[in-house]
mmCIF file of C-alpha atoms in Angstrom:
data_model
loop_
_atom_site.group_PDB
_atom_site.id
_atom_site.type_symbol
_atom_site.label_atom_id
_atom_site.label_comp_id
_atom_site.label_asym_id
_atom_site.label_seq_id
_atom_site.Cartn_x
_atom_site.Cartn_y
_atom_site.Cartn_z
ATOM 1 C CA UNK A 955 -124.154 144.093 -11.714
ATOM 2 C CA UNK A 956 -125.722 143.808 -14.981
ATOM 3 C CA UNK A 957 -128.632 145.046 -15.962
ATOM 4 C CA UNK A 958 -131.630 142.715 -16.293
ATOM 5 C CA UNK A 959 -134.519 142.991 -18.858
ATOM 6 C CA UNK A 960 -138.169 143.466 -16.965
ATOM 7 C CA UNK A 961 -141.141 141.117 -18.008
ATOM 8 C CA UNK A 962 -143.333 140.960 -20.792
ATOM 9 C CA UNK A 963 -145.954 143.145 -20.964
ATOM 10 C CA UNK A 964 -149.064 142.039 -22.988
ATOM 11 C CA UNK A 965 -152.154 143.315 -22.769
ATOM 12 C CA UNK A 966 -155.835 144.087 -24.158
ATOM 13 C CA UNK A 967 -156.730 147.493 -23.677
ATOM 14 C CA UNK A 968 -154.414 150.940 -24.311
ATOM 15 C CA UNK A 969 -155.898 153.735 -23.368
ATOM 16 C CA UNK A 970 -155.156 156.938 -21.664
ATOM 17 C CA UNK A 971 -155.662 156.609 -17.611
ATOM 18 C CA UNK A 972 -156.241 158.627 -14.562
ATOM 19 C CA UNK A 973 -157.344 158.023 -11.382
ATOM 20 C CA UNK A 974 -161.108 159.966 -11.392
ATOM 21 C CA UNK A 975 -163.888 158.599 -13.525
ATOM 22 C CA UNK A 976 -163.736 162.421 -14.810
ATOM 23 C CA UNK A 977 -160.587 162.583 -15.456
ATOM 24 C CA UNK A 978 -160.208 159.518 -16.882
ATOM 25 C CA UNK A 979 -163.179 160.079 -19.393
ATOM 26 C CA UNK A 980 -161.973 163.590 -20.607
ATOM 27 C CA UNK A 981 -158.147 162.446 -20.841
ATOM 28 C CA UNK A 982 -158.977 159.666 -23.239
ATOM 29 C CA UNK A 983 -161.720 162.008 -25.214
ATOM 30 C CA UNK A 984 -158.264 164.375 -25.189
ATOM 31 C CA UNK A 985 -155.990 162.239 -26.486
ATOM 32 C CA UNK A 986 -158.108 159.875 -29.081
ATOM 33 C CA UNK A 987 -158.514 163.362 -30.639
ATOM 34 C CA UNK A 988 -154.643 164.330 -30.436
ATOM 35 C CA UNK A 989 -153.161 161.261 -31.711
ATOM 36 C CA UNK A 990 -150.359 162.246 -34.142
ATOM 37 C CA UNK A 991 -147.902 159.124 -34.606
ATOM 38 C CA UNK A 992 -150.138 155.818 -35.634
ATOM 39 C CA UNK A 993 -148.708 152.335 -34.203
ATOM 40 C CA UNK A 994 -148.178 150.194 -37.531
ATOM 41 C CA UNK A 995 -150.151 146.756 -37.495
ATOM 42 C CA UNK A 996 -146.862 144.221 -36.761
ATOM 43 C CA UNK A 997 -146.947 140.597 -34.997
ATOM 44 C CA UNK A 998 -143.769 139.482 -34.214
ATOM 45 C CA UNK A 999 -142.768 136.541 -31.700
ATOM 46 C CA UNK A 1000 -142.310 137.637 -28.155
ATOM 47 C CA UNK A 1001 -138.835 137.493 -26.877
ATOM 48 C CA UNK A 1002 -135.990 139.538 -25.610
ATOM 49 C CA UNK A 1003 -133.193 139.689 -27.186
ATOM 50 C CA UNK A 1004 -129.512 141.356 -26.543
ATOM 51 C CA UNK A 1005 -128.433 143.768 -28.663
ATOM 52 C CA UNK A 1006 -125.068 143.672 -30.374
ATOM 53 C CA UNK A 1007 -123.154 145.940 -28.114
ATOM 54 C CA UNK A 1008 -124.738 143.890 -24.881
ATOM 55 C CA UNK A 1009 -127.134 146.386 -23.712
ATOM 56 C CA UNK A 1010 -130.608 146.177 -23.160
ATOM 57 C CA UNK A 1011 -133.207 145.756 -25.782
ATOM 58 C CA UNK A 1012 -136.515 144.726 -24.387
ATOM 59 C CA UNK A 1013 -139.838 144.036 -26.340
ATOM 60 C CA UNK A 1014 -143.176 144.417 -25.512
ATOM 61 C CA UNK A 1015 -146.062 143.277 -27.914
ATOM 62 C CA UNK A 1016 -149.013 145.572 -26.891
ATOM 63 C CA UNK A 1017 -152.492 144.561 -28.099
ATOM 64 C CA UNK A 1018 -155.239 147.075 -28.286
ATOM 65 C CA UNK A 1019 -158.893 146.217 -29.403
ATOM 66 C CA UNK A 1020 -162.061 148.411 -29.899
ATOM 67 C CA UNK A 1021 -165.312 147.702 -28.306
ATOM 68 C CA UNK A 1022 -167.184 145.457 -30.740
ATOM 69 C CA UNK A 1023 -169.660 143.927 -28.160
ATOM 70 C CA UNK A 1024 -171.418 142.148 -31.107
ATOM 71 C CA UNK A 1025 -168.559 140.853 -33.176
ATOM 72 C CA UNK A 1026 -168.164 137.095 -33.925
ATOM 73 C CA UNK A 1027 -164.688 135.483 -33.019
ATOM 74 C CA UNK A 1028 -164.236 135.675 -37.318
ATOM 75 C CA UNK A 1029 -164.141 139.362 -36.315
ATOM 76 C CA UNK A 1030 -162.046 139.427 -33.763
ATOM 77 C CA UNK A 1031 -159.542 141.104 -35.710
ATOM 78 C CA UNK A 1032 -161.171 144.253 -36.931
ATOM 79 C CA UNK A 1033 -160.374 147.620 -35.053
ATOM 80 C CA UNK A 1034 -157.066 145.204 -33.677
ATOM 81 C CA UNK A 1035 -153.678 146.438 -33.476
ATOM 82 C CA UNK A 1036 -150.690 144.720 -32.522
ATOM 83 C CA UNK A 1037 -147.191 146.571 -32.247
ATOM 84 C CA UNK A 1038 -143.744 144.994 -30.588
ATOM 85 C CA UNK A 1039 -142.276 148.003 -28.701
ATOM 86 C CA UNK A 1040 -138.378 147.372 -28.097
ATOM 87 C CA UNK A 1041 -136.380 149.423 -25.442
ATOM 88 C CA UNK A 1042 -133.059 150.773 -26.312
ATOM 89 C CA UNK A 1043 -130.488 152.153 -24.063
ATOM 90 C CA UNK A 1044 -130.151 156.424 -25.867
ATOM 91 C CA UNK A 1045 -127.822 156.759 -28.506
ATOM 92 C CA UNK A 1046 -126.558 159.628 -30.560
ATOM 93 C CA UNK A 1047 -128.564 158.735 -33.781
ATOM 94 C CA UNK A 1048 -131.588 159.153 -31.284
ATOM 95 C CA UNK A 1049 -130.919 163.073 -31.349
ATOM 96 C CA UNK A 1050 -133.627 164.156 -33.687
ATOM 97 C CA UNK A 1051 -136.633 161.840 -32.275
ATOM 98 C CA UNK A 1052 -135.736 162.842 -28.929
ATOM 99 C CA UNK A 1053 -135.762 166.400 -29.572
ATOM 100 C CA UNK A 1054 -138.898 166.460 -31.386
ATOM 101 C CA UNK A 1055 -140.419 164.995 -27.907
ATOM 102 C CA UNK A 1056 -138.889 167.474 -26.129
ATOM 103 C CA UNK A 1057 -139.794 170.837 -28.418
ATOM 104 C CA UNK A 1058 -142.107 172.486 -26.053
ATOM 105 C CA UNK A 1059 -140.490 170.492 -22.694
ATOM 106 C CA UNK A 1060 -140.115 174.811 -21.415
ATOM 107 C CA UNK A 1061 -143.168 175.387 -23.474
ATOM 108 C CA UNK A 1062 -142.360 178.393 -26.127
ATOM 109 C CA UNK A 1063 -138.799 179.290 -23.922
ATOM 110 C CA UNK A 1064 -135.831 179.703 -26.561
ATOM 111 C CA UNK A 1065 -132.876 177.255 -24.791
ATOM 112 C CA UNK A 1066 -130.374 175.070 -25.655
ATOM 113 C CA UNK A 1067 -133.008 172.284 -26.832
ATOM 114 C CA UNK A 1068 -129.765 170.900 -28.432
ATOM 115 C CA UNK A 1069 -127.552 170.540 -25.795
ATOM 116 C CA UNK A 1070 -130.051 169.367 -23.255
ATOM 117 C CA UNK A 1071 -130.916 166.195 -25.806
ATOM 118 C CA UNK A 1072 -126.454 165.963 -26.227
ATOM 119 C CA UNK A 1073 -126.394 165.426 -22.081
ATOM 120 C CA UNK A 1074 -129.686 162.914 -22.133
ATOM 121 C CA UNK A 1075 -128.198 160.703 -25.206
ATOM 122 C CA UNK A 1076 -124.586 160.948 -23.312
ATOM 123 C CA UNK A 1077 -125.411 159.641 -20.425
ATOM 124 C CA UNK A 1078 -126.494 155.976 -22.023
ATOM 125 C CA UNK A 1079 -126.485 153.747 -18.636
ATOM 126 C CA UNK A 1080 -129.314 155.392 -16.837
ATOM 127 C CA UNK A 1081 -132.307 156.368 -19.428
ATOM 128 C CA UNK A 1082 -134.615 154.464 -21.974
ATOM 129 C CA UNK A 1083 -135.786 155.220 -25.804
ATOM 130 C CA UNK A 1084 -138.790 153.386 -26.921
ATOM 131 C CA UNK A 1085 -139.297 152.584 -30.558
ATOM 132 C CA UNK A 1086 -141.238 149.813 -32.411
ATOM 133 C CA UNK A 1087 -139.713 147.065 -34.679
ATOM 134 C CA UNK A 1088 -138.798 147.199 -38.308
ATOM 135 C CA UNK A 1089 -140.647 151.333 -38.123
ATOM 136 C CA UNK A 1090 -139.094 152.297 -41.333
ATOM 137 C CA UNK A 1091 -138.652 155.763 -39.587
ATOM 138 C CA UNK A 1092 -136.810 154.854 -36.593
ATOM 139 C CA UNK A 1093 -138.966 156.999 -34.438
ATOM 140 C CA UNK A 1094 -138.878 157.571 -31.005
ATOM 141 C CA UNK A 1095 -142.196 156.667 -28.987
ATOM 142 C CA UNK A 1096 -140.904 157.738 -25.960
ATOM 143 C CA UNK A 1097 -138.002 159.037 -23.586
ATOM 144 C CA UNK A 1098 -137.308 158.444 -20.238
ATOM 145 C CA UNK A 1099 -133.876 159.742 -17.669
ATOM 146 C CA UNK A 1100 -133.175 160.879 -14.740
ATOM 147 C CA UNK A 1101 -130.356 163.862 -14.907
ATOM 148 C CA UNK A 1102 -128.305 165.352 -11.844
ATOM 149 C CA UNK A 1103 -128.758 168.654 -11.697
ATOM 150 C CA UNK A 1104 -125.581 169.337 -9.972
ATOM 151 C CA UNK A 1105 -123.140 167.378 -12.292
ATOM 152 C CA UNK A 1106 -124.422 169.524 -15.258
ATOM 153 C CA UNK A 1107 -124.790 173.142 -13.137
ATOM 154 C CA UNK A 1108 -122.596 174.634 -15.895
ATOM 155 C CA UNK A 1109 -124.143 173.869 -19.222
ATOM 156 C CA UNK A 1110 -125.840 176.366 -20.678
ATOM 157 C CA UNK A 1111 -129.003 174.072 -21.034
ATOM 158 C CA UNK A 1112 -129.108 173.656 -17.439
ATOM 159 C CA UNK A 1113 -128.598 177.063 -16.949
ATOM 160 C CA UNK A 1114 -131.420 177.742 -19.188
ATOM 161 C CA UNK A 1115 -133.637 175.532 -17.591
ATOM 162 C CA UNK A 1116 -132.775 176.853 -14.136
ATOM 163 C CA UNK A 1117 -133.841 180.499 -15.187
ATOM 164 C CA UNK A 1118 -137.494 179.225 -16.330
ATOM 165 C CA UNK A 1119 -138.060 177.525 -13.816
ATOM 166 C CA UNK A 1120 -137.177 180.333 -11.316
ATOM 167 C CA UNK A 1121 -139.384 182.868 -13.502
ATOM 168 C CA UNK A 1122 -141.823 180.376 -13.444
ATOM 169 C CA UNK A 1123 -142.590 180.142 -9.808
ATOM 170 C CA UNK A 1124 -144.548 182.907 -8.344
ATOM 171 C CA UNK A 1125 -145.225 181.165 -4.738
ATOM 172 C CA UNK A 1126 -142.891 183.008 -2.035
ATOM 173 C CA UNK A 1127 -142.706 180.074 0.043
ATOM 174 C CA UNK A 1128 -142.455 177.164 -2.781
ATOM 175 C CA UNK A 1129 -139.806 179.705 -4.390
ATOM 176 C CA UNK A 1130 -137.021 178.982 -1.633
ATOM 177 C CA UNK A 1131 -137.392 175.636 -2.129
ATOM 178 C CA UNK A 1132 -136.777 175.725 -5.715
ATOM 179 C CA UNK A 1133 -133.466 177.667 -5.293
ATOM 180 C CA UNK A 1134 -132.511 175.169 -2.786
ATOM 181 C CA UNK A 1135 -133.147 172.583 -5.250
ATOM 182 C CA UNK A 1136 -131.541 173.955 -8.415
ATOM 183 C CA UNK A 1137 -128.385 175.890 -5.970
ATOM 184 C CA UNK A 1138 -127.163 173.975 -3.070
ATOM 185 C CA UNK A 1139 -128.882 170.974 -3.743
ATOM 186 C CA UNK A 1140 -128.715 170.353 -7.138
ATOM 187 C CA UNK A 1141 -125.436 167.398 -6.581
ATOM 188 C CA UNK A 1142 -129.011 165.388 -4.732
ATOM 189 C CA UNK A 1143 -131.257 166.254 -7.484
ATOM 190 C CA UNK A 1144 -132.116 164.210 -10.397
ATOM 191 C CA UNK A 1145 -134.167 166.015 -13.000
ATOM 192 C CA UNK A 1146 -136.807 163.153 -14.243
ATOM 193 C CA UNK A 1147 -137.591 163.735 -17.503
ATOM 194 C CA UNK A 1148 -140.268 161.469 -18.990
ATOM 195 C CA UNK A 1149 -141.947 162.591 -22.861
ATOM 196 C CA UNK A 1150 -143.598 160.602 -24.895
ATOM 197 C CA UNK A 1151 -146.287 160.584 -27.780
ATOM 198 C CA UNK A 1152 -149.880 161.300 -26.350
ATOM 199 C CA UNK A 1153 -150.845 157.192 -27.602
ATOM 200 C CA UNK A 1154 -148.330 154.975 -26.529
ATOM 201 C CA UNK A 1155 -149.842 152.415 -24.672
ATOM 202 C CA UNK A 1156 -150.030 153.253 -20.714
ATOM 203 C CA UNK A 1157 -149.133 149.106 -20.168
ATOM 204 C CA UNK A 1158 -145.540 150.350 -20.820
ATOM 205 C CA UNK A 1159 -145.574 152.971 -18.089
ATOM 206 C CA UNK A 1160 -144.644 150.513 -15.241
ATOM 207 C CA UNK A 1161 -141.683 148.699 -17.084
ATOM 208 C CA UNK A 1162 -140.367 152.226 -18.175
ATOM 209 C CA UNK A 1163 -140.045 153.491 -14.808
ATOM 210 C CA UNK A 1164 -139.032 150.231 -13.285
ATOM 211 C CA UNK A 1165 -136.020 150.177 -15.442
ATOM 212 C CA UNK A 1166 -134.917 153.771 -14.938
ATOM 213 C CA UNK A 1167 -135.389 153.355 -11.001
ATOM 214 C CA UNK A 1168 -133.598 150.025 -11.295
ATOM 215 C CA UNK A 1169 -130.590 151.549 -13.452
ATOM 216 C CA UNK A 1170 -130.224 154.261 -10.924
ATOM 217 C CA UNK A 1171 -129.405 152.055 -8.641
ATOM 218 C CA UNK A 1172 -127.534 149.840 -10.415
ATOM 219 C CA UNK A 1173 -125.780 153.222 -11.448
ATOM 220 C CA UNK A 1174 -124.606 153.637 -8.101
ATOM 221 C CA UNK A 1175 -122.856 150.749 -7.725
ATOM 222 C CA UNK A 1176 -121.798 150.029 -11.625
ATOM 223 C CA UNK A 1177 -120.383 153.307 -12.805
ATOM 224 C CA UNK A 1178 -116.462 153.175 -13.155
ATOM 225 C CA UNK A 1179 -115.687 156.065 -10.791
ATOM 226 C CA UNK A 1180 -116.842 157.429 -7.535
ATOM 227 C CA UNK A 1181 -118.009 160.428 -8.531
ATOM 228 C CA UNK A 1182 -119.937 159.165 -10.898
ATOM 229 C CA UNK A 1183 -121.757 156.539 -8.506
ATOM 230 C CA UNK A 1184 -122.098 159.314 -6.005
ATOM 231 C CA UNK A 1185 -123.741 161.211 -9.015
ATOM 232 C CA UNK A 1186 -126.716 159.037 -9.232
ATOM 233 C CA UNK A 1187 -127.312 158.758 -5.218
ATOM 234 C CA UNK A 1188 -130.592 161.170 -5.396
ATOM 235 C CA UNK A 1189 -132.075 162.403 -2.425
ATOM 236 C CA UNK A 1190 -134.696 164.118 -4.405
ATOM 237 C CA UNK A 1191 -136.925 163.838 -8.221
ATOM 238 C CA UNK A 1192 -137.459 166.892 -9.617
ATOM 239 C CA UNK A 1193 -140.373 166.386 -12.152
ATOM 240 C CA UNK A 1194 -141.736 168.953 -14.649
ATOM 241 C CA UNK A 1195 -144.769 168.091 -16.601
ATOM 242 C CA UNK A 1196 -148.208 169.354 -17.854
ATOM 243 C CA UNK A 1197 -151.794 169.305 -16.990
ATOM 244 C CA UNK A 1198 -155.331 170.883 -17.594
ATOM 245 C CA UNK A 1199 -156.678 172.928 -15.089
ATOM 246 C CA UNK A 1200 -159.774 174.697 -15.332
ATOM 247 C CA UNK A 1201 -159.949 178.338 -16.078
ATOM 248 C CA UNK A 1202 -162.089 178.799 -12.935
ATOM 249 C CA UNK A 1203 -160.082 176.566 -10.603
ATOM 250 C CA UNK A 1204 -159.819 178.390 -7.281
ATOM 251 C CA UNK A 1205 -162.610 180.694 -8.014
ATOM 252 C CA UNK A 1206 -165.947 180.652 -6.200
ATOM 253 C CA UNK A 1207 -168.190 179.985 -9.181
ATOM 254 C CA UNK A 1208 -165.672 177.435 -10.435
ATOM 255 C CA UNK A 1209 -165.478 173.383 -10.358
ATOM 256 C CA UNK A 1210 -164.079 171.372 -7.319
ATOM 257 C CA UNK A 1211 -162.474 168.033 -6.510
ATOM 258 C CA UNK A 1212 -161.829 165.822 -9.395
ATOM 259 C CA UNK A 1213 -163.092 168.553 -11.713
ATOM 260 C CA UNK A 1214 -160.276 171.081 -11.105
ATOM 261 C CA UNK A 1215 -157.501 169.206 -13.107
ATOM 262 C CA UNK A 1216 -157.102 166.402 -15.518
ATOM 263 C CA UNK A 1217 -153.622 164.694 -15.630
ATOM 264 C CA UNK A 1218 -152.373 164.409 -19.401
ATOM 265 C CA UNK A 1219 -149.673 161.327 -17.539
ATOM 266 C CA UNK A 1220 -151.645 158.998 -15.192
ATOM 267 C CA UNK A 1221 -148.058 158.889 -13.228
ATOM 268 C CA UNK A 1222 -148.438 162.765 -12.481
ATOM 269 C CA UNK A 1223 -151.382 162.260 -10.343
ATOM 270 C CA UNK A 1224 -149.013 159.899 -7.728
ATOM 271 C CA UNK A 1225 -146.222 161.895 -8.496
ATOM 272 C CA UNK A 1226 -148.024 165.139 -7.135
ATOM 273 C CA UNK A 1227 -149.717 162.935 -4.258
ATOM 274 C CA UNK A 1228 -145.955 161.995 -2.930
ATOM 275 C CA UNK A 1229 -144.596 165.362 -4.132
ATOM 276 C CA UNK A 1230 -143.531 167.585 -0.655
ATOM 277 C CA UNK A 1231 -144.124 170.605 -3.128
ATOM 278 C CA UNK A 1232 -145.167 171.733 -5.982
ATOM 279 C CA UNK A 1233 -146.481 174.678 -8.292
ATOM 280 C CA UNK A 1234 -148.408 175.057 -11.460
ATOM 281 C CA UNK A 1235 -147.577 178.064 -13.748
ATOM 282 C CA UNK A 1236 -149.581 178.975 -17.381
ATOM 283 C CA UNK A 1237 -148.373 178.397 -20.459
ATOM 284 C CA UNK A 1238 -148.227 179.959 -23.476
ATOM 285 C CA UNK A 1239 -148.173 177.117 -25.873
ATOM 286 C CA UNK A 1240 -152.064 175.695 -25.906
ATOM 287 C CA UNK A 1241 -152.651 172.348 -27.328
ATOM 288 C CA UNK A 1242 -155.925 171.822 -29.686
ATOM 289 C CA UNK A 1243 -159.008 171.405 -27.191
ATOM 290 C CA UNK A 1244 -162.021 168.780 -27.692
ATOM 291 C CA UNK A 1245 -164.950 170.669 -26.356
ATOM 292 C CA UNK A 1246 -164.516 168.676 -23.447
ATOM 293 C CA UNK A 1247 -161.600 170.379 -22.237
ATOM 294 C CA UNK A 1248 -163.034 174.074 -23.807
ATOM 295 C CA UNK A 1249 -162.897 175.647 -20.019
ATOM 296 C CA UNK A 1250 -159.294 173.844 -19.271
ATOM 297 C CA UNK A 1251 -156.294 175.254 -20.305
ATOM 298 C CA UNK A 1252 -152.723 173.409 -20.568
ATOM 299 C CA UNK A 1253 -150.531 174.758 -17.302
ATOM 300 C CA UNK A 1254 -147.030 173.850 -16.565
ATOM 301 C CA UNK A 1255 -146.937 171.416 -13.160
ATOM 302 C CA UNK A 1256 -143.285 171.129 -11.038
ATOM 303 C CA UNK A 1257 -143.330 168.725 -8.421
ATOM 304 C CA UNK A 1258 -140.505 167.795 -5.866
ATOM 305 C CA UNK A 1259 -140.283 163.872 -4.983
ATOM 306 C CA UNK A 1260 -138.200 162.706 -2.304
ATOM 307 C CA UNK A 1261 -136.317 159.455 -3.267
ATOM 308 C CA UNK A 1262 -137.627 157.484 -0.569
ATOM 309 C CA UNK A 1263 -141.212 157.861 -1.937
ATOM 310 C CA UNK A 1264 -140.081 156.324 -5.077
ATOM 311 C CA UNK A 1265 -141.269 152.524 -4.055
ATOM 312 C CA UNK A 1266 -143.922 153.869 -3.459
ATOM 313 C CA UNK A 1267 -144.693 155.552 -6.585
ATOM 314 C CA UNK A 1268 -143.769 152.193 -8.292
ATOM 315 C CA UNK A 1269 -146.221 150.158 -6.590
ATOM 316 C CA UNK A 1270 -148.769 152.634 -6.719
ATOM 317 C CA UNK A 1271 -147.906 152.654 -10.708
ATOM 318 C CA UNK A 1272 -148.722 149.202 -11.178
ATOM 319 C CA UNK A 1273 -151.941 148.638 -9.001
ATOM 320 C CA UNK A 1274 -153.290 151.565 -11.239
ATOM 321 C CA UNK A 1275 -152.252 149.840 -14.772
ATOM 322 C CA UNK A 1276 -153.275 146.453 -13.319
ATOM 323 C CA UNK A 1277 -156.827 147.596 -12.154
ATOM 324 C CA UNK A 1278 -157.952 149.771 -15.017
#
């Protein structure tokens, strides 16, 4: 079955989302002050086209505009971007953007950053690079693949990123679940790995995980051998991520609700709302704060997803892109 290009996405507004008002308002203070790779001004024709080799190469023209309640239609333009994002299945000339994205995926830990980016760009049928047309650089925007845990048990990388993970959970009863996960388990497993720059538009979110969910399953029904199929049957999502919790969280004199974390991903929020577990742990790499996030402090998040949740996550996905 071949794979099949999503939709267009076009839209007016790119900003950072999250389900509470709060969190909303203090992610996007967050990351308009974080912003480290600018979107050049391009306008291109819409339109998908194939690449050379036959795989997928999808484009997306995202549109963002400032508030300018009083401009004229003459200034429609001013404070306008407009950027054609293309998706690419990962290749090896990918290696350095995608490890940039991924420097401080174990916060600080010393791993093999190297080999873990050799297994994600080797594995080209299931995973996604974003980049933007005619950049000059090449960069990568984002990255986005789904790993089995079990099929790569002895790489070092995997080893690695079994032993932080294991020194990183300090609940007794979330602990045994993790071992299951990363020891008998891992062949169901898929490690979801999702990085990206802190401003690419949240429009794309949707179509990115729509077309690794769709090439999974494609996946198990296109790859050339059995075990490879079998490979890509996942029982299970095992996400790692980051958030901002409060310093105080948990504490009497400390926030509640909506005010105890603020998701850096909108997805995380869903994720940990389907997740059957899940545990937070600090970190020791600290992004620069606004003053809006002076009492939070950036803390590592694990969450376990079963794979039948996963239409669910999509759906919920959209309706959250569609109604901000």
């Amino acid at each position: 079955m071949p794979r099949k290009p999503a939709r267009h996405c076009r839209s007016a507004r790119c900003l950072p989302l999250s389900f509470s008002p709060f969190a909303r308002s203090v992610a996007r203070i967050a990351s308009n002050n974080k912003v480290t790779h600018k979107v050049p001004n391009s306008r291109f024709p819409e339109s998908n086209l194939p690449s050379s080799s036959g795989k997928r190469m999808e484009k997306r023209r995202l549109v963002d505009k400032s508030d300018n309640s009083g401009s004229s239609d003459d200034e429609e333009s001013d404070g306008t971007f407009q950027a054609d994002f293309e998706f690419f299945d990962p290749k090896p000339s990918d290696f350095h953007g995608v490890k940039i994205l991924l420097q401080t995926y174990l916060d600080n830990k010393q791993w093999d950053l190297s080999g873990f980016v050799d297994v994600i760009l080797g594995q080209p049928t299931v995973g996604t690079v974003v980049k933007i047309e005619n950049d000059e650089d090449d960069g990568i925007y984002s990255i986005i693949t789904a790993l089995n845990l079990g099929r790569y048990k002895d790489l070092e990388c995997i080893a690695d990123l079994k032993k932080f993970l294991l020194n990183a959970c300090h609940q007794k009863d979330v602990y045994s679940k993790l071992s299951l996960f990363l020891g008998d388990q891992a062949e169901d497993v898929g490690l979801l790995v999702s990085q990206r720059v802190v401003n690419l538009p949240p429009q794309l979110l949707p179509h990115l995980y729509d077309a690794l969910f769709d090439e999974v399953s494609w996946a198990t029904e296109d790859e050339p051998t059995e075990e490879l199929r079998s490979s890509f049957s996942f029982k299970f999502y095992l996400v790692i991520s980051k958030i901002y919790k409060h310093k105080n969280a948990g504490k009497q004199n400390g926030p509640s609700g909506d005010q105890t974390i603020v998701y850096i991903k909108a997805e995380d929020e869903i994720f940990q709302e389907l997740s059957s577990w899940s545990f937070s742990f600090p970190l020791h790499t600290q992004l620069v704060r606004t003053d809006e996030l002076k009492d939070y402090r950036l803390t590592g998040l694990v969450m376990a997803v079963d794979a039948s949740k996963i239409p669910t996550f999509r759906q919920k996905l959209h309706s959250l892109i569609e109604q901000s």
